[in-house]
PDB file of C-alpha atoms and ligand atoms in Angstrom:
ATOM      1  CA  MET A 189      50.723 121.751  93.297  1.00 43.00           C
ATOM      2  CA  GLN A 190      49.599 119.768  90.325  1.00 49.00           C
ATOM      3  CA  LEU A 191      51.020 122.402  87.983  1.00 45.00           C
ATOM      4  CA  ASN A 192      54.362 122.240  89.792  1.00 51.00           C
ATOM      5  CA  ALA A 193      54.473 118.503  89.286  1.00 49.00           C
ATOM      6  CA  VAL A 194      53.751 118.949  85.594  1.00 46.00           C
ATOM      7  CA  LEU A 195      56.442 121.615  85.258  1.00 44.00           C
ATOM      8  CA  LEU A 196      58.941 119.462  87.110  1.00 44.00           C
ATOM      9  CA  SER A 197      58.321 116.464  84.916  1.00 48.00           C
ATOM     10  CA  LEU A 198      58.569 118.644  81.802  1.00 43.00           C
ATOM     11  CA  PHE A 199      61.872 119.992  83.085  1.00 43.00           C
ATOM     12  CA  ALA A 200      63.190 116.491  83.795  1.00 44.00           C
ATOM     13  CA  ALA A 201      62.130 115.336  80.319  1.00 42.00           C
ATOM     14  CA  ALA A 202      63.852 118.322  78.709  1.00 40.00           C
ATOM     15  CA  ALA A 203      67.033 117.661  80.688  1.00 40.00           C
ATOM     16  CA  SER A 204      67.231 113.999  79.734  1.00 41.00           C
ATOM     17  CA  ALA A 205      66.444 114.785  76.098  1.00 41.00           C
ATOM     18  CA  ALA A 206      69.165 117.435  75.860  1.00 43.00           C
ATOM     19  CA  PRO A 207      70.943 117.137  72.524  1.00 48.00           C
ATOM     20  CA  ALA A 208      74.453 115.727  72.501  1.00 47.00           C
ATOM     21  CA  GLY A 209      75.673 119.203  71.460  1.00 48.00           C
ATOM     22  CA  ASP A 210      75.177 120.466  75.004  1.00 67.00           C
ATOM     23  CA  GLU A 211      77.617 117.999  76.512  1.00 86.00           C
ATOM     24  CA  ARG A 212      81.192 118.683  77.393  1.00 95.00           C
ATOM     25  CA  LYS A 213      83.499 117.920  74.479  1.00 97.00           C
ATOM     26  CA  PHE A 214      87.040 116.950  75.284  1.00 98.00           C
ATOM     27  CA  GLY A 215      90.257 115.620  73.868  1.00 98.00           C
ATOM     28  CA  ILE A 216      92.424 113.036  75.654  1.00 98.00           C
ATOM     29  CA  MET A 217      96.064 113.767  76.446  1.00 98.00           C
ATOM     30  CA  ALA A 218      98.406 111.014  77.669  1.00 98.00           C
ATOM     31  CA  LEU A 219     100.289 111.718  80.890  1.00 98.00           C
ATOM     32  CA  ARG A 220     103.209 109.363  81.410  1.00 97.00           C
ATOM     33  CA  SER A 221     106.416 111.255  82.147  1.00 96.00           C
ATOM     34  CA  ALA A 222     109.672 110.288  80.443  1.00 96.00           C
ATOM     35  CA  SER A 223     107.882 108.256  77.800  1.00 97.00           C
ATOM     36  CA  PRO A 224     107.229 108.736  74.088  1.00 97.00           C
ATOM     37  CA  ILE A 225     103.501 109.269  74.713  1.00 97.00           C
ATOM     38  CA  HIS A 226     103.779 112.029  77.344  1.00 97.00           C
ATOM     39  CA  PHE A 227     101.416 114.878  76.273  1.00 98.00           C
ATOM     40  CA  ALA A 228     100.382 113.060  73.076  1.00 98.00           C
ATOM     41  CA  PRO A 229      96.749 113.566  72.005  1.00 98.00           C
ATOM     42  CA  ALA A 230      94.652 110.454  71.391  1.00 98.00           C
ATOM     43  CA  LYS A 231      93.698 110.138  67.731  1.00 98.00           C
ATOM     44  CA  ALA A 232      91.038 107.922  66.156  1.00 98.00           C
ATOM     45  CA  THR A 233      91.371 105.946  62.944  1.00 98.00           C
ATOM     46  CA  GLN A 234      90.360 102.530  61.591  1.00 97.00           C
ATOM     47  CA  GLY A 235      88.253 101.769  64.659  1.00 97.00           C
ATOM     48  CA  LYS A 236      91.132 102.290  67.110  1.00 97.00           C
ATOM     49  CA  LEU A 237      92.411 104.992  69.461  1.00 98.00           C
ATOM     50  CA  VAL A 238      96.101 105.696  69.046  1.00 98.00           C
ATOM     51  CA  PHE A 239      98.984 107.998  70.048  1.00 98.00           C
ATOM     52  CA  ASN A 240     101.807 109.213  67.804  1.00 98.00           C
ATOM     53  CA  LEU A 241     100.391 108.037  64.502  1.00 96.00           C
ATOM     54  CA  PRO A 242     101.648 110.433  61.789  1.00 95.00           C
ATOM     55  CA  ASP A 243      99.223 113.097  60.531  1.00 95.00           C
ATOM     56  CA  SER A 244      99.461 111.588  57.055  1.00 95.00           C
ATOM     57  CA  LYS A 245      97.639 108.491  58.331  1.00 95.00           C
ATOM     58  CA  MET A 246      94.692 110.436  59.727  1.00 96.00           C
ATOM     59  CA  ASP A 247      91.523 110.035  57.692  1.00 97.00           C
ATOM     60  CA  ALA A 248      88.589 111.460  59.642  1.00 97.00           C
ATOM     61  CA  GLN A 249      86.042 113.644  57.881  1.00 97.00           C
ATOM     62  CA  CYS A 250      85.577 116.774  59.975  1.00 97.00           C
ATOM     63  CA  THR A 251      83.282 119.741  59.493  1.00 96.00           C
ATOM     64  CA  ASP A 252      86.286 122.099  59.468  1.00 96.00           C
ATOM     65  CA  GLY A 253      88.021 120.129  56.714  1.00 96.00           C
ATOM     66  CA  SER A 254      90.644 118.599  59.018  1.00 97.00           C
ATOM     67  CA  LYS A 255      91.260 114.871  59.300  1.00 97.00           C
ATOM     68  CA  GLY A 256      91.549 114.566  63.069  1.00 96.00           C
ATOM     69  CA  GLU A 257      95.280 115.320  63.103  1.00 96.00           C
ATOM     70  CA  LYS A 258      95.064 117.314  66.338  1.00 96.00           C
ATOM     71  CA  GLY A 259      93.312 114.502  68.172  1.00 97.00           C
ATOM     72  CA  ALA A 260      89.880 112.949  68.499  1.00 98.00           C
ATOM     73  CA  ILE A 261      87.080 114.673  70.402  1.00 98.00           C
ATOM     74  CA  PHE A 262      84.947 112.747  72.880  1.00 98.00           C
ATOM     75  CA  THR A 263      81.764 113.120  74.900  1.00 97.00           C
ATOM     76  CA  LEU A 264      80.679 111.168  77.960  1.00 97.00           C
ATOM     77  CA  LYS A 265      77.071 110.227  78.643  1.00 95.00           C
ATOM     78  CA  ASP A 266      75.746 107.969  81.394  1.00 95.00           C
ATOM     79  CA  GLY A 267      79.100 106.252  81.811  1.00 97.00           C
ATOM     80  CA  GLU A 268      79.452 105.635  78.083  1.00 97.00           C
ATOM     81  CA  LEU A 269      82.104 107.228  75.890  1.00 98.00           C
ATOM     82  CA  TYR A 270      81.447 108.528  72.376  1.00 98.00           C
ATOM     83  CA  LEU A 271      83.363 110.233  69.633  1.00 98.00           C
ATOM     84  CA  TYR A 272      81.929 113.677  68.925  1.00 97.00           C
ATOM     85  CA  GLY A 273      80.370 113.568  65.497  1.00 95.00           C
ATOM     86  CA  LYS A 274      77.384 114.332  63.353  1.00 84.00           C
ATOM     87  CA  ASP A 275      76.548 111.704  60.737  1.00 84.00           C
ATOM     88  CA  GLN A 276      77.420 108.623  62.755  1.00 90.00           C
ATOM     89  CA  VAL A 277      77.087 107.706  66.415  1.00 95.00           C
ATOM     90  CA  GLN A 278      80.509 106.242  67.125  1.00 97.00           C
ATOM     91  CA  GLN A 279      80.975 104.637  70.515  1.00 97.00           C
ATOM     92  CA  ILE A 280      83.981 103.279  72.383  1.00 98.00           C
ATOM     93  CA  TYR A 281      83.960  99.619  73.499  1.00 97.00           C
ATOM     94  CA  VAL A 282      86.284  97.614  75.684  1.00 96.00           C
ATOM     95  CA  ASN A 283      86.782  93.864  75.496  1.00 93.00           C
ATOM     96  CA  ARG A 284      88.178  92.529  78.746  1.00 91.00           C
ATOM     97  CA  SER A 285      87.181  88.945  78.089  1.00 87.00           C
ATOM     98  CA  GLY A 286      89.840  86.222  78.146  1.00 85.00           C
ATOM     99  CA  MET A 287      90.371  86.599  74.431  1.00 86.00           C
ATOM    100  CA  GLY A 288      89.889  90.350  74.278  1.00 89.00           C
ATOM    101  CA  GLN A 289      92.494  91.064  77.010  1.00 93.00           C
ATOM    102  CA  GLY A 290      91.417  94.700  77.158  1.00 93.00           C
ATOM    103  CA  VAL A 291      91.234  95.446  73.456  1.00 94.00           C
ATOM    104  CA  LEU A 292      89.561  98.808  72.925  1.00 97.00           C
ATOM    105  CA  GLY A 293      88.063 100.445  69.874  1.00 97.00           C
ATOM    106  CA  TYR A 294      85.001 102.187  68.478  1.00 97.00           C
ATOM    107  CA  PHE A 295      82.116 101.132  66.258  1.00 96.00           C
ATOM    108  CA  ASN A 296      79.259 102.741  64.345  1.00 95.00           C
ATOM    109  CA  LYS A 297      76.345 102.312  66.681  1.00 94.00           C
ATOM    110  CA  ASP A 298      73.591 102.890  64.109  1.00 92.00           C
ATOM    111  CA  THR A 299      74.752 100.261  61.651  1.00 92.00           C
ATOM    112  CA  SER A 300      76.568  97.632  63.681  1.00 90.00           C
ATOM    113  CA  ASN A 301      76.610  95.894  67.026  1.00 89.00           C
ATOM    114  CA  PRO A 302      79.508  96.181  69.441  1.00 87.00           C
ATOM    115  CA  PRO A 303      81.951  93.263  69.131  1.00 83.00           C
ATOM    116  CA  ARG A 304      81.035  90.181  71.148  1.00 85.00           C
ATOM    117  CA  ASN A 305      81.766  90.436  74.879  1.00 86.00           C
ATOM    118  CA  SER A 306      82.340  94.146  74.796  1.00 92.00           C
ATOM    119  CA  GLU A 307      81.563  96.538  77.581  1.00 96.00           C
ATOM    120  CA  LEU A 308      80.290 100.047  76.892  1.00 97.00           C
ATOM    121  CA  LYS A 309      79.587 101.372  80.375  1.00 97.00           C
ATOM    122  CA  GLY A 310      82.138 102.196  83.066  1.00 97.00           C
ATOM    123  CA  TRP A 311      83.725 105.433  81.862  1.00 98.00           C
ATOM    124  CA  ALA A 312      84.120 108.377  84.213  1.00 97.00           C
ATOM    125  CA  VAL A 313      86.143 111.559  84.614  1.00 97.00           C
ATOM    126  CA  ASP A 314      87.571 111.923  88.116  1.00 96.00           C
ATOM    127  CA  ALA A 315      88.230 115.039  90.225  1.00 95.00           C
ATOM    128  CA  THR A 316      91.623 115.537  88.575  1.00 96.00           C
ATOM    129  CA  GLU A 317      90.078 115.364  85.082  1.00 97.00           C
ATOM    130  CA  ASN A 318      91.530 111.923  84.370  1.00 97.00           C
ATOM    131  CA  LEU A 319      89.371 109.595  82.305  1.00 98.00           C
ATOM    132  CA  THR A 320      89.005 106.146  83.836  1.00 97.00           C
ATOM    133  CA  PHE A 321      87.348 102.878  82.849  1.00 97.00           C
ATOM    134  CA  ASP A 322      86.024 100.784  85.717  1.00 96.00           C
ATOM    135  CA  GLY A 323      87.938 103.054  88.089  1.00 95.00           C
ATOM    136  CA  THR A 324      91.382 102.582  86.571  1.00 94.00           C
ATOM    137  CA  GLY A 325      93.614 104.290  84.036  1.00 93.00           C
ATOM    138  CA  LEU A 326      94.448 102.964  80.597  1.00 97.00           C
ATOM    139  CA  LEU A 327      97.308 101.202  78.836  1.00 97.00           C
ATOM    140  CA  ALA A 328      99.182 102.232  75.675  1.00 98.00           C
ATOM    141  CA  CYS A 329     100.817  99.417  73.702  1.00 97.00           C
ATOM    142  CA  PRO A 330     103.289  99.711  70.816  1.00 97.00           C
ATOM    143  CA  GLY A 331     101.742  98.943  67.441  1.00 95.00           C
ATOM    144  CA  GLY A 332     104.499  99.664  64.926  1.00 88.00           C
ATOM    145  CA  ASP A 333     105.662 102.942  63.356  1.00 85.00           C
ATOM    146  CA  ASP A 334     106.205 104.479  66.824  1.00 92.00           C
ATOM    147  CA  ALA A 335     102.445 104.388  67.382  1.00 97.00           C
ATOM    148  CA  PHE A 336     100.903 103.294  70.668  1.00 98.00           C
ATOM    149  CA  TYR A 337      97.354 101.896  70.712  1.00 98.00           C
ATOM    150  CA  ILE A 338      95.051 102.358  73.689  1.00 98.00           C
ATOM    151  CA  TRP A 339      93.935  99.277  75.632  1.00 97.00           C
ATOM    152  CA  ALA A 340      91.968  98.882  78.859  1.00 96.00           C
ATOM    153  CA  SER A 341      94.070  97.945  81.908  1.00 93.00           C
ATOM    154  CA  GLY A 342      94.090  94.497  83.417  1.00 89.00           C
ATOM    155  CA  VAL A 343      96.646  92.494  81.458  1.00 90.00           C
ATOM    156  CA  ASP A 344     100.282  93.708  81.464  1.00 89.00           C
ATOM    157  CA  LYS A 345     101.090  92.248  78.047  1.00 93.00           C
ATOM    158  CA  PRO A 346      97.780  92.049  76.214  1.00 94.00           C
ATOM    159  CA  ALA A 347      97.968  89.733  73.194  1.00 92.00           C
ATOM    160  CA  GLY A 348     101.613  89.207  74.191  1.00 93.00           C
ATOM    161  CA  ILE A 349     102.622  92.774  73.312  1.00 95.00           C
ATOM    162  CA  GLU A 350     105.771  93.908  75.135  1.00 95.00           C
ATOM    163  CA  GLY A 351     106.428  97.462  76.265  1.00 95.00           C
ATOM    164  CA  CYS A 352     102.920  98.591  77.182  1.00 97.00           C
ATOM    165  CA  LEU A 353     102.780 101.730  79.314  1.00 97.00           C
ATOM    166  CA  PRO A 354     100.085 102.504  81.877  1.00 97.00           C
ATOM    167  CA  PHE A 355      99.150 106.178  81.511  1.00 97.00           C
ATOM    168  CA  SER A 356      96.737 108.769  82.838  1.00 98.00           C
ATOM    169  CA  ALA A 357      94.219 109.926  80.250  1.00 98.00           C
ATOM    170  CA  ARG A 358      93.799 113.610  81.009  1.00 98.00           C
ATOM    171  CA  THR A 359      90.666 115.137  79.523  1.00 98.00           C
ATOM    172  CA  VAL A 360      91.023 118.596  77.964  1.00 98.00           C
ATOM    173  CA  THR A 361      87.838 120.550  77.272  1.00 97.00           C
ATOM    174  CA  GLN A 362      87.427 121.615  73.629  1.00 95.00           C
ATOM    175  CA  ASN A 363      83.952 122.996  73.361  1.00 91.00           C
ATOM    176  CA  ASP A 364      84.513 124.639  69.964  1.00 91.00           C
ATOM    177  CA  ALA A 365      85.741 121.424  68.330  1.00 94.00           C
ATOM    178  CA  ALA A 366      84.606 120.428  64.855  1.00 95.00           C
ATOM    179  CA  GLU A 367      82.412 117.350  64.417  1.00 96.00           C
ATOM    180  CA  CYS A 368      84.153 114.404  62.791  1.00 97.00           C
ATOM    181  CA  THR A 369      83.272 111.020  61.378  1.00 97.00           C
ATOM    182  CA  TYR A 370      86.155 108.645  62.026  1.00 97.00           C
ATOM    183  CA  SER A 371      87.088 105.687  59.837  1.00 96.00           C
ATOM    184  CA  THR A 372      86.256 102.136  60.849  1.00 94.00           C
ATOM    185  CA  ARG A 373      87.212  98.776  59.432  1.00 86.00           C
ATOM    186  CA  GLU A 374      83.606  97.771  58.786  1.00 69.00           C
TER     187      GLU A 374
HETATM  188  C1  NAG B 528      86.206  90.052  72.334  1.00 51.18           C
HETATM  189  O1  NAG B 528      86.490  88.830  72.932  1.00 51.18           O
HETATM  190  C2  NAG B 528      85.767  87.714  72.426  1.00 51.18           C
HETATM  191  C3  NAG B 528      86.193  86.474  73.118  1.00 51.18           C
HETATM  192  O2  NAG B 528      85.955  86.538  74.453  1.00 51.18           O
HETATM  193  C4  NAG B 528      85.998  87.568  70.936  1.00 51.18           C
HETATM  194  O3  NAG B 528      85.156  86.540  70.440  1.00 51.18           O
HETATM  195  C5  NAG B 528      85.706  88.856  70.232  1.00 51.18           C
HETATM  196  O4  NAG B 528      86.058  88.730  68.864  1.00 51.18           O
HETATM  197  C6  NAG B 528      86.510  89.958  70.852  1.00 51.18           C
HETATM  198  N1  NAG B 528      86.276  91.190  70.170  1.00 51.18           N
HETATM  199  C7  NAG B 528      87.274  91.916  69.673  1.00 51.18           C
HETATM  200  C8  NAG B 528      86.910  93.173  68.976  1.00 51.18           C
HETATM  201  O5  NAG B 528      88.433  91.588  69.790  1.00 51.18           O
HETATM  202  C1  NAG B 529      95.565 111.858  87.323  1.00 51.18           C
HETATM  203  O1  NAG B 529      96.750 111.751  86.569  1.00 51.18           O
HETATM  204  C2  NAG B 529      97.885 112.362  87.140  1.00 51.18           C
HETATM  205  C3  NAG B 529      99.030 112.206  86.186  1.00 51.18           C
HETATM  206  O2  NAG B 529      99.374 110.872  86.021  1.00 51.18           O
HETATM  207  C4  NAG B 529      98.177 111.764  88.516  1.00 51.18           C
HETATM  208  O3  NAG B 529      99.258 112.420  89.098  1.00 51.18           O
HETATM  209  C5  NAG B 529      96.943 111.865  89.372  1.00 51.18           C
HETATM  210  O4  NAG B 529      97.173 111.203  90.581  1.00 51.18           O
HETATM  211  C6  NAG B 529      95.745 111.260  88.684  1.00 51.18           C
HETATM  212  N1  NAG B 529      94.549 111.431  89.506  1.00 51.18           N
HETATM  213  C7  NAG B 529      93.933 110.432  90.142  1.00 51.18           C
HETATM  214  C8  NAG B 529      92.735 110.791  90.948  1.00 51.18           C
HETATM  215  O5  NAG B 529      94.326 109.285  90.090  1.00 51.18           O
END
C-alpha cells in the first residue's frame, strides 16, 4: 500500500518532469482557401510569426544547418506555445490589450520578460488538429513584400491594417524536426 503510493508519486513526478524532447513537435499550416496564404507554413523571424516571407529572409540557426525556410516547429505545454529549440526557450505571446490589438510574437524566456500585458496561456489543439488561442482561430495581416504576419483574433483591422484574413492554423506533426534558435529583435 505504502509502496504503491511511493511508486505512484514517483511516476507522477517523472511524467511532469519529462523533457521537452518527448512532446509532440509540429509545424503550422494556414488553411484559408482561395487566398495567398492557403497551405503556407508559418515561419519565425525577428520575433514574429509570418507566412510567405522569402527564404532569403530566414535567419534561424538550426541543428541541421537550415535557417527555418520550411517553417517553424512548435511544441505545446500546459496551454503555452513554444518554438522547438535547444539553446533558448522561445515562447509565443499574445497582446490583446487595447493597444496590443492582438499583436503576437515570441521572446527569449531565459533572458527577457514577455512584453507588458501579454498572455502566454490559452493555446490548444482541437479535435481537427487546428491550433486555437482562447478557443478561436488566428488572423493573418499583410506586412509588405507579400508577407502576412500572424495576429490573435478579436480586432478585424488591428493597428488599422486592411486586408487581414482569418485562417485555421492546422498543426502538422514533425517529430524528426531539427532544433532551431530563431532571431529576435532584442
Ligand atoms: C502590449 O500592449 C501594451 C498596452 O496595453 C503595450 O504597452 C505593450 O507595448 C504592448 N506590447 C507589444 C509587444 O506590442
Ligand atoms: C479546422 O479548420 C478547418 C479548415 O478551415 C475547418 O474546416 C474546421 O471546421 C476547423 N475545425 C474546427 C473544430 O473548427
